[in-house]
């Protein structure tokens, strides 16, 4: 799965582009979200967004060069406490990039379906954009994990969920947002767009299908 | 119906502009969608987007120059399996351009109305932007075809549906998206915008009309 | 009410800017909509968008210089048949600019409330942006007129409705869209934004208030 | 709480950037909204948007340099009557910047929940972006105040509400919009994005949860 890692400079530019793209769609408002890319495997080093920065206007200095102990070797600011989740996903999935967004629809679905501990997405052509999926007849289970401010504990729970669902392409934190990943940043950006598209589609479809007495769709005079 | 074909360079630029436009609206997220323009008629040659590329950042090398057997004469990458649908539409409709988008609303309606094998749109001024339509009193039937990963089979089904509905300006693939076309790329872009607008309008109108006990629209204190 | 008219060149630039703004919001998709500005009063001359052009990429040559008989003195293309509505509004209201948009929400409300021949908007602070309105306690009546392809007849009907509702700031054509105007183009652009905002707010509020059994808004676990 | 104030020139540039950002999202349509930044504390001076200007295209001259008596020392135009609310918030909260937006969702919720005199937001990770909030288990109460054209009276009411709710990060004016603030303009922009995100999430979640008979979210064939 691993692709050729990006240099730190290229990673910073590519993360800023992803940030502008997601901010424009309202998926990382108010400094929410965080993004990382593996720059070297041995030793493991990440380019990761600093904590509490606006993802729509990322500058190179807001991208930190960190090691596996969260030591900062470049950039200004501190890594977010959620960096532990990034390392957990990188280790369990061999991912080259991890992206976390906070959209309205992922917040809504992760809240309303939290008791089910996940939601399934099935029968959509868009699923074929997920790594390794070859047909719309695929059934994707997106686990939902309760939110927690104790990050070492949350990282252990997410790690266990990743092991229980080895085919999952993303994880929702309840009333918090989406984590997804990919062999490369390009793959991870694609996974964000696909899963966010599918969440909006699921949410709107459930509302459309539940409408009451009037079921026609042609215009009336 | 045929217009003067575009050169390959102009076609690449125009397809990239269409890609940026549709990506901004969320209609081609996650490398979904594909676009083509006829560059010569005899022999038939297409400029078509390569498979699995981001439609929001198309570069000239991602536009393939292909012949009727899907042989690639220029550009980097492979044509999508859905190229067969493009050729089917070009042959049956004499189209100069074919566009395929994956919006939330086309996915929702093609899913919820799939059992009806189509949906009708009637009475909207916006219909007048469809080629040959002169009044809002027009009734447009948009056929819905079951999705299928067997592309030669799907192309035959789409071809038969085009013949059964000679006046249709677009076809929906169920839980997959919209195919439309035009004499020129400009016409096809206009058809995408019109049909996507009408799908959203139909979907929201059905939900608005089905609301329960409270029917007023003035604000309350 | 009349402001200093714009030169033809400045009018073309300002109309193109309005077009980009409204196209970005999805209010003039698929070549829908048309815009005009008075450039001289005596004799009356308009800068008006040519028929069937993309409002998101207007060029100076797509802005026509026309006289009161729809004679074209500059620009490429023909005036839309709806130019008659522009003249009707300019004469009855003394307007310096007329703008017509086709949004999803104006289409939806003009359809669903067509039998009432209008809709009222009351109690919103945003109403204060309409020319001459000084308090949110204002009640705005937006007349809804049946759509018609016979433009001379439709212009007469719109003219009569303008006279019946001398305080109205806009008119909806059923399943077609909004016409509004202003002393200047700046005023007319502001009126579009305000009325479109209020239509979306009315539509969403009616749906929000009609929801069924669950009425809380706090998140549940 | 106070940060180093911005110079007038830097404040004008930063307010214009905030205006473009909020206008793009449809939160300050039709000249609605107003924004201020403290430029000096002793004596108190504000950079504030002039009344009735388009917030999407703010120019330096549209940013007024005003003193505590609303005297204008620079810029073109007049301060809005709502300037009194800005001063009230600056004095009671020690804020360095005050922002006011008019979104569809804040208008909708402030209308529908006005009788409750506020709404609570609880359990969302996004709450952690509000100044001083450390956990998603925070409960934020957003007071709703009746709209009023008598600005001195409205300012007194808002002042009293701020004192009654010392932990509140924002106030809604009914059918009018949101006021929020921060130690710096960056903090205030973040608060706008967070609160607007949460309003949309609350509104959509309540509608999603109240849907009728069909509750599944998987696609059907």
mmCIF file of N, CA and C in Angstrom, chain A residues 2-80:
data_model
loop_
_atom_site.group_PDB
_atom_site.id
_atom_site.type_symbol
_atom_site.label_atom_id
_atom_site.label_comp_id
_atom_site.label_asym_id
_atom_site.label_seq_id
_atom_site.Cartn_x
_atom_site.Cartn_y
_atom_site.Cartn_z
ATOM 1 N N UNK A 2 1.989 1.362 0.751
ATOM 2 C CA UNK A 2 2.693 2.648 0.827
ATOM 3 C C UNK A 2 3.170 3.174 -0.525
ATOM 4 N N UNK A 3 2.979 4.486 -0.723
ATOM 5 C CA UNK A 3 3.500 5.201 -1.905
ATOM 6 C C UNK A 3 4.811 5.906 -1.538
ATOM 7 N N UNK A 4 5.483 6.475 -2.523
ATOM 8 C CA UNK A 4 6.679 7.273 -2.258
ATOM 9 C C UNK A 4 6.285 8.468 -1.385
ATOM 10 N N UNK A 5 6.916 8.640 -0.214
ATOM 11 C CA UNK A 5 6.552 9.770 0.651
ATOM 12 C C UNK A 5 6.880 11.110 -0.006
ATOM 13 N N UNK A 6 6.149 12.141 0.424
ATOM 14 C CA UNK A 6 6.377 13.516 -0.028
ATOM 15 C C UNK A 6 7.510 14.137 0.781
ATOM 16 N N UNK A 7 8.236 15.091 0.186
ATOM 17 C CA UNK A 7 9.162 15.906 0.985
ATOM 18 C C UNK A 7 8.342 16.801 1.909
ATOM 19 N N UNK A 8 9.008 17.349 2.929
ATOM 20 C CA UNK A 8 8.295 18.204 3.882
ATOM 21 C C UNK A 8 7.699 19.427 3.187
ATOM 22 N N UNK A 9 8.472 20.018 2.268
ATOM 23 C CA UNK A 9 7.991 21.213 1.555
ATOM 24 C C UNK A 9 6.777 20.866 0.691
ATOM 25 N N UNK A 10 6.870 19.774 -0.029
ATOM 26 C CA UNK A 10 5.735 19.371 -0.876
ATOM 27 C C UNK A 10 4.535 18.975 -0.020
ATOM 28 N N UNK A 11 4.807 18.330 1.099
ATOM 29 C CA UNK A 11 3.706 17.934 1.989
ATOM 30 C C UNK A 11 2.981 19.168 2.510
ATOM 31 N N UNK A 12 3.753 20.210 2.883
ATOM 32 C CA UNK A 12 3.140 21.428 3.416
ATOM 33 C C UNK A 12 2.246 22.078 2.358
ATOM 34 N N UNK A 13 2.733 22.095 1.126
ATOM 35 C CA UNK A 13 1.941 22.705 0.050
ATOM 36 C C UNK A 13 0.676 21.887 -0.226
ATOM 37 N N UNK A 14 0.827 20.574 -0.230
ATOM 38 C CA UNK A 14 -0.318 19.719 -0.528
ATOM 39 C C UNK A 14 -1.352 19.752 0.608
ATOM 40 N N UNK A 15 -0.890 19.841 1.839
ATOM 41 C CA UNK A 15 -1.837 19.939 2.970
ATOM 42 C C UNK A 15 -2.567 21.277 2.941
ATOM 43 N N UNK A 16 -1.871 22.357 2.554
ATOM 44 C CA UNK A 16 -2.534 23.660 2.452
ATOM 45 C C UNK A 16 -3.613 23.625 1.363
ATOM 46 N N UNK A 17 -3.321 22.949 0.254
ATOM 47 C CA UNK A 17 -4.318 22.841 -0.824
ATOM 48 C C UNK A 17 -5.535 22.042 -0.354
ATOM 49 N N UNK A 18 -5.283 20.967 0.383
ATOM 50 C CA UNK A 18 -6.406 20.187 0.917
ATOM 51 C C UNK A 18 -7.221 21.035 1.890
ATOM 52 N N UNK A 19 -6.523 21.838 2.688
ATOM 53 C CA UNK A 19 -7.213 22.696 3.657
ATOM 54 C C UNK A 19 -8.121 23.714 2.974
ATOM 55 N N UNK A 20 -7.616 24.353 1.907
ATOM 56 C CA UNK A 20 -8.457 25.327 1.185
ATOM 57 C C UNK A 20 -9.683 24.634 0.609
ATOM 58 N N UNK A 21 -9.468 23.442 0.050
ATOM 59 C CA UNK A 21 -10.556 22.684 -0.566
ATOM 60 C C UNK A 21 -11.635 22.322 0.471
ATOM 61 N N UNK A 22 -11.222 21.826 1.599
ATOM 62 C CA UNK A 22 -12.204 21.384 2.599
ATOM 63 C C UNK A 22 -12.850 22.579 3.314
ATOM 64 N N UNK A 23 -12.063 23.637 3.528
ATOM 65 C CA UNK A 23 -12.641 24.824 4.174
ATOM 66 C C UNK A 23 -13.725 25.429 3.290
ATOM 67 N N UNK A 24 -13.476 25.457 1.979
ATOM 68 C CA UNK A 24 -14.479 26.014 1.057
ATOM 69 C C UNK A 24 -15.799 25.254 1.168
ATOM 70 N N UNK A 25 -15.749 23.978 1.450
ATOM 71 C CA UNK A 25 -16.983 23.188 1.584
ATOM 72 C C UNK A 25 -17.573 23.211 3.003
ATOM 73 N N UNK A 26 -16.909 23.906 3.928
ATOM 74 C CA UNK A 26 -17.438 23.968 5.294
ATOM 75 C C UNK A 26 -17.150 22.722 6.105
ATOM 76 N N UNK A 27 -16.115 21.976 5.740
ATOM 77 C CA UNK A 27 -15.812 20.713 6.437
ATOM 78 C C UNK A 27 -14.751 20.873 7.526
ATOM 79 N N UNK A 28 -14.125 22.058 7.631
ATOM 80 C CA UNK A 28 -13.089 22.283 8.657
ATOM 81 C C UNK A 28 -13.209 23.704 9.205
ATOM 82 N N UNK A 29 -14.436 24.112 9.529
ATOM 83 C CA UNK A 29 -14.646 25.472 10.029
ATOM 84 C C UNK A 29 -14.026 25.644 11.416
ATOM 85 N N UNK A 30 -13.712 26.895 11.727
ATOM 86 C CA UNK A 30 -13.326 27.252 13.094
ATOM 87 C C UNK A 30 -12.094 26.549 13.638
ATOM 88 N N UNK A 31 -11.067 26.334 12.819
ATOM 89 C CA UNK A 31 -9.815 25.629 13.178
ATOM 90 C C UNK A 31 -10.035 24.136 13.439
ATOM 91 N N UNK A 32 -11.217 23.612 13.155
ATOM 92 C CA UNK A 32 -11.426 22.174 13.347
ATOM 93 C C UNK A 32 -10.667 21.376 12.289
ATOM 94 N N UNK A 33 -10.538 20.074 12.553
ATOM 95 C CA UNK A 33 -9.844 19.179 11.623
ATOM 96 C C UNK A 33 -8.348 19.155 11.860
ATOM 97 N N UNK A 34 -7.721 18.111 11.395
ATOM 98 C CA UNK A 34 -6.253 18.080 11.331
ATOM 99 C C UNK A 34 -5.828 17.062 10.282
ATOM 100 N N UNK A 35 -4.655 17.304 9.693
ATOM 101 C CA UNK A 35 -4.212 16.546 8.517
ATOM 102 C C UNK A 35 -2.757 16.132 8.721
ATOM 103 N N UNK A 36 -2.387 14.945 8.271
ATOM 104 C CA UNK A 36 -0.979 14.538 8.329
ATOM 105 C C UNK A 36 -0.578 13.732 7.099
ATOM 106 N N UNK A 37 0.721 13.776 6.826
ATOM 107 C CA UNK A 37 1.336 12.988 5.750
ATOM 108 C C UNK A 37 2.636 12.403 6.293
ATOM 109 N N UNK A 38 2.889 11.135 6.001
ATOM 110 C CA UNK A 38 4.161 10.512 6.354
ATOM 111 C C UNK A 38 5.241 11.052 5.412
ATOM 112 N N UNK A 39 6.334 11.570 5.981
ATOM 113 C CA UNK A 39 7.438 12.055 5.135
ATOM 114 C C UNK A 39 8.599 11.059 5.100
ATOM 115 N N UNK A 40 8.853 10.353 6.186
ATOM 116 C CA UNK A 40 9.786 9.211 6.134
ATOM 117 C C UNK A 40 9.206 8.091 6.992
ATOM 118 N N UNK A 41 9.523 6.858 6.588
ATOM 119 C CA UNK A 41 9.015 5.674 7.302
ATOM 120 C C UNK A 41 9.991 5.209 8.378
ATOM 121 N N UNK A 42 11.318 5.285 8.073
ATOM 122 C CA UNK A 42 12.324 4.768 9.010
ATOM 123 C C UNK A 42 13.391 5.830 9.202
ATOM 124 N N UNK A 43 13.350 6.600 10.249
ATOM 125 C CA UNK A 43 12.365 6.603 11.325
ATOM 126 C C UNK A 43 11.071 7.263 10.851
ATOM 127 N N UNK A 44 9.982 6.962 11.526
ATOM 128 C CA UNK A 44 8.685 7.524 11.152
ATOM 129 C C UNK A 44 8.656 9.021 11.473
ATOM 130 N N UNK A 45 8.371 9.807 10.449
ATOM 131 C CA UNK A 45 8.210 11.259 10.637
ATOM 132 C C UNK A 45 6.971 11.712 9.888
ATOM 133 N N UNK A 46 6.249 12.634 10.532
ATOM 134 C CA UNK A 46 5.007 13.164 9.951
ATOM 135 C C UNK A 46 5.109 14.655 9.703
ATOM 136 N N UNK A 47 4.484 15.103 8.623
ATOM 137 C CA UNK A 47 4.124 16.509 8.458
ATOM 138 C C UNK A 47 2.675 16.590 8.907
ATOM 139 N N UNK A 48 2.420 17.419 9.914
ATOM 140 C CA UNK A 48 1.064 17.465 10.493
ATOM 141 C C UNK A 48 0.696 18.909 10.817
ATOM 142 N N UNK A 49 -0.586 19.236 10.645
ATOM 143 C CA UNK A 49 -1.040 20.595 10.953
ATOM 144 C C UNK A 49 -0.889 20.880 12.437
ATOM 145 N N UNK A 50 -0.408 22.091 12.767
ATOM 146 C CA UNK A 50 -0.317 22.513 14.166
ATOM 147 C C UNK A 50 -1.716 22.651 14.754
ATOM 148 N N UNK A 51 -1.793 22.560 16.051
ATOM 149 C CA UNK A 51 -3.072 22.697 16.751
ATOM 150 C C UNK A 51 -3.628 24.109 16.587
ATOM 151 N N UNK A 52 -4.956 24.230 16.483
ATOM 152 C CA UNK A 52 -5.653 25.525 16.561
ATOM 153 C C UNK A 52 -5.314 26.489 15.441
ATOM 154 N N UNK A 53 -5.067 25.975 14.241
ATOM 155 C CA UNK A 53 -4.840 26.889 13.116
ATOM 156 C C UNK A 53 -5.997 26.766 12.120
ATOM 157 N N UNK A 54 -6.232 27.872 11.405
ATOM 158 C CA UNK A 54 -7.291 27.951 10.401
ATOM 159 C C UNK A 54 -6.897 27.079 9.208
ATOM 160 N N UNK A 55 -7.694 26.086 8.880
ATOM 161 C CA UNK A 55 -7.323 25.153 7.815
ATOM 162 C C UNK A 55 -7.542 25.743 6.412
ATOM 163 N N UNK A 56 -8.215 26.885 6.338
ATOM 164 C CA UNK A 56 -8.439 27.502 5.029
ATOM 165 C C UNK A 56 -7.275 28.359 4.562
ATOM 166 N N UNK A 57 -6.357 28.691 5.462
ATOM 167 C CA UNK A 57 -5.244 29.597 5.134
ATOM 168 C C UNK A 57 -3.930 29.060 5.688
ATOM 169 N N UNK A 58 -3.694 27.763 5.550
ATOM 170 C CA UNK A 58 -2.484 27.142 6.109
ATOM 171 C C UNK A 58 -1.223 27.702 5.454
ATOM 172 N N UNK A 59 -0.232 28.027 6.272
ATOM 173 C CA UNK A 59 1.072 28.469 5.777
ATOM 174 C C UNK A 59 2.097 27.371 6.085
ATOM 175 N N UNK A 60 3.253 27.372 5.370
ATOM 176 C CA UNK A 60 4.252 26.314 5.609
ATOM 177 C C UNK A 60 4.654 26.196 7.083
ATOM 178 N N UNK A 61 4.755 27.328 7.800
ATOM 179 C CA UNK A 61 5.219 27.226 9.191
ATOM 180 C C UNK A 61 4.172 26.595 10.110
ATOM 181 N N UNK A 62 2.939 26.491 9.640
ATOM 182 C CA UNK A 62 1.895 25.850 10.456
ATOM 183 C C UNK A 62 1.871 24.339 10.263
ATOM 184 N N UNK A 63 2.783 23.838 9.428
ATOM 185 C CA UNK A 63 2.905 22.383 9.243
ATOM 186 C C UNK A 63 4.117 21.934 10.054
ATOM 187 N N UNK A 64 3.894 21.074 11.032
ATOM 188 C CA UNK A 64 4.959 20.617 11.925
ATOM 189 C C UNK A 64 5.613 19.358 11.383
ATOM 190 N N UNK A 65 6.919 19.270 11.614
ATOM 191 C CA UNK A 65 7.692 18.057 11.306
ATOM 192 C C UNK A 65 7.876 17.338 12.636
ATOM 193 N N UNK A 66 7.178 16.220 12.835
ATOM 194 C CA UNK A 66 7.233 15.571 14.162
ATOM 195 C C UNK A 66 7.702 14.122 14.050
ATOM 196 N N UNK A 67 8.241 13.648 15.161
ATOM 197 C CA UNK A 67 8.643 12.241 15.242
ATOM 198 C C UNK A 67 7.594 11.451 16.023
ATOM 199 N N UNK A 68 7.878 10.180 16.200
ATOM 200 C CA UNK A 68 6.886 9.274 16.772
ATOM 201 C C UNK A 68 6.565 9.575 18.240
ATOM 202 N N UNK A 69 7.441 10.350 18.911
ATOM 203 C CA UNK A 69 7.161 10.754 20.298
ATOM 204 C C UNK A 69 6.542 12.144 20.343
ATOM 205 N N UNK A 70 6.073 12.646 19.189
ATOM 206 C CA UNK A 70 5.481 13.984 19.088
ATOM 207 C C UNK A 70 6.504 15.089 19.306
ATOM 208 N N UNK A 71 7.784 14.773 19.208
ATOM 209 C CA UNK A 71 8.806 15.817 19.236
ATOM 210 C C UNK A 71 8.730 16.641 17.965
ATOM 211 N N UNK A 72 8.854 17.972 18.105
ATOM 212 C CA UNK A 72 8.695 18.884 16.962
ATOM 213 C C UNK A 72 10.074 19.266 16.417
ATOM 214 N N UNK A 73 10.330 18.954 15.155
ATOM 215 C CA UNK A 73 11.619 19.235 14.524
ATOM 216 C C UNK A 73 11.549 20.388 13.535
ATOM 217 N N UNK A 74 10.369 20.942 13.329
ATOM 218 C CA UNK A 74 10.233 22.064 12.406
ATOM 219 C C UNK A 74 8.809 22.580 12.464
ATOM 220 N N UNK A 75 8.655 23.860 12.123
ATOM 221 C CA UNK A 75 7.333 24.475 12.172
ATOM 222 C C UNK A 75 7.097 25.133 13.519
ATOM 223 N N UNK A 76 6.017 25.934 13.577
ATOM 224 C CA UNK A 76 5.708 26.731 14.762
ATOM 225 C C UNK A 76 4.401 26.262 15.376
ATOM 226 N N UNK A 77 4.399 26.070 16.692
ATOM 227 C CA UNK A 77 3.183 25.630 17.370
ATOM 228 C C UNK A 77 3.329 24.212 17.860
ATOM 229 N N UNK A 78 2.232 23.685 18.367
ATOM 230 C CA UNK A 78 2.254 22.354 18.967
ATOM 231 C C UNK A 78 1.375 21.396 18.192
ATOM 232 N N UNK A 79 1.726 20.113 18.231
ATOM 233 C CA UNK A 79 0.811 19.147 17.639
ATOM 234 C C UNK A 79 -0.455 19.046 18.489
ATOM 235 N N UNK A 80 -1.572 18.782 17.826
ATOM 236 C CA UNK A 80 -2.829 18.575 18.530
ATOM 237 C C UNK A 80 -2.767 17.284 19.345
#
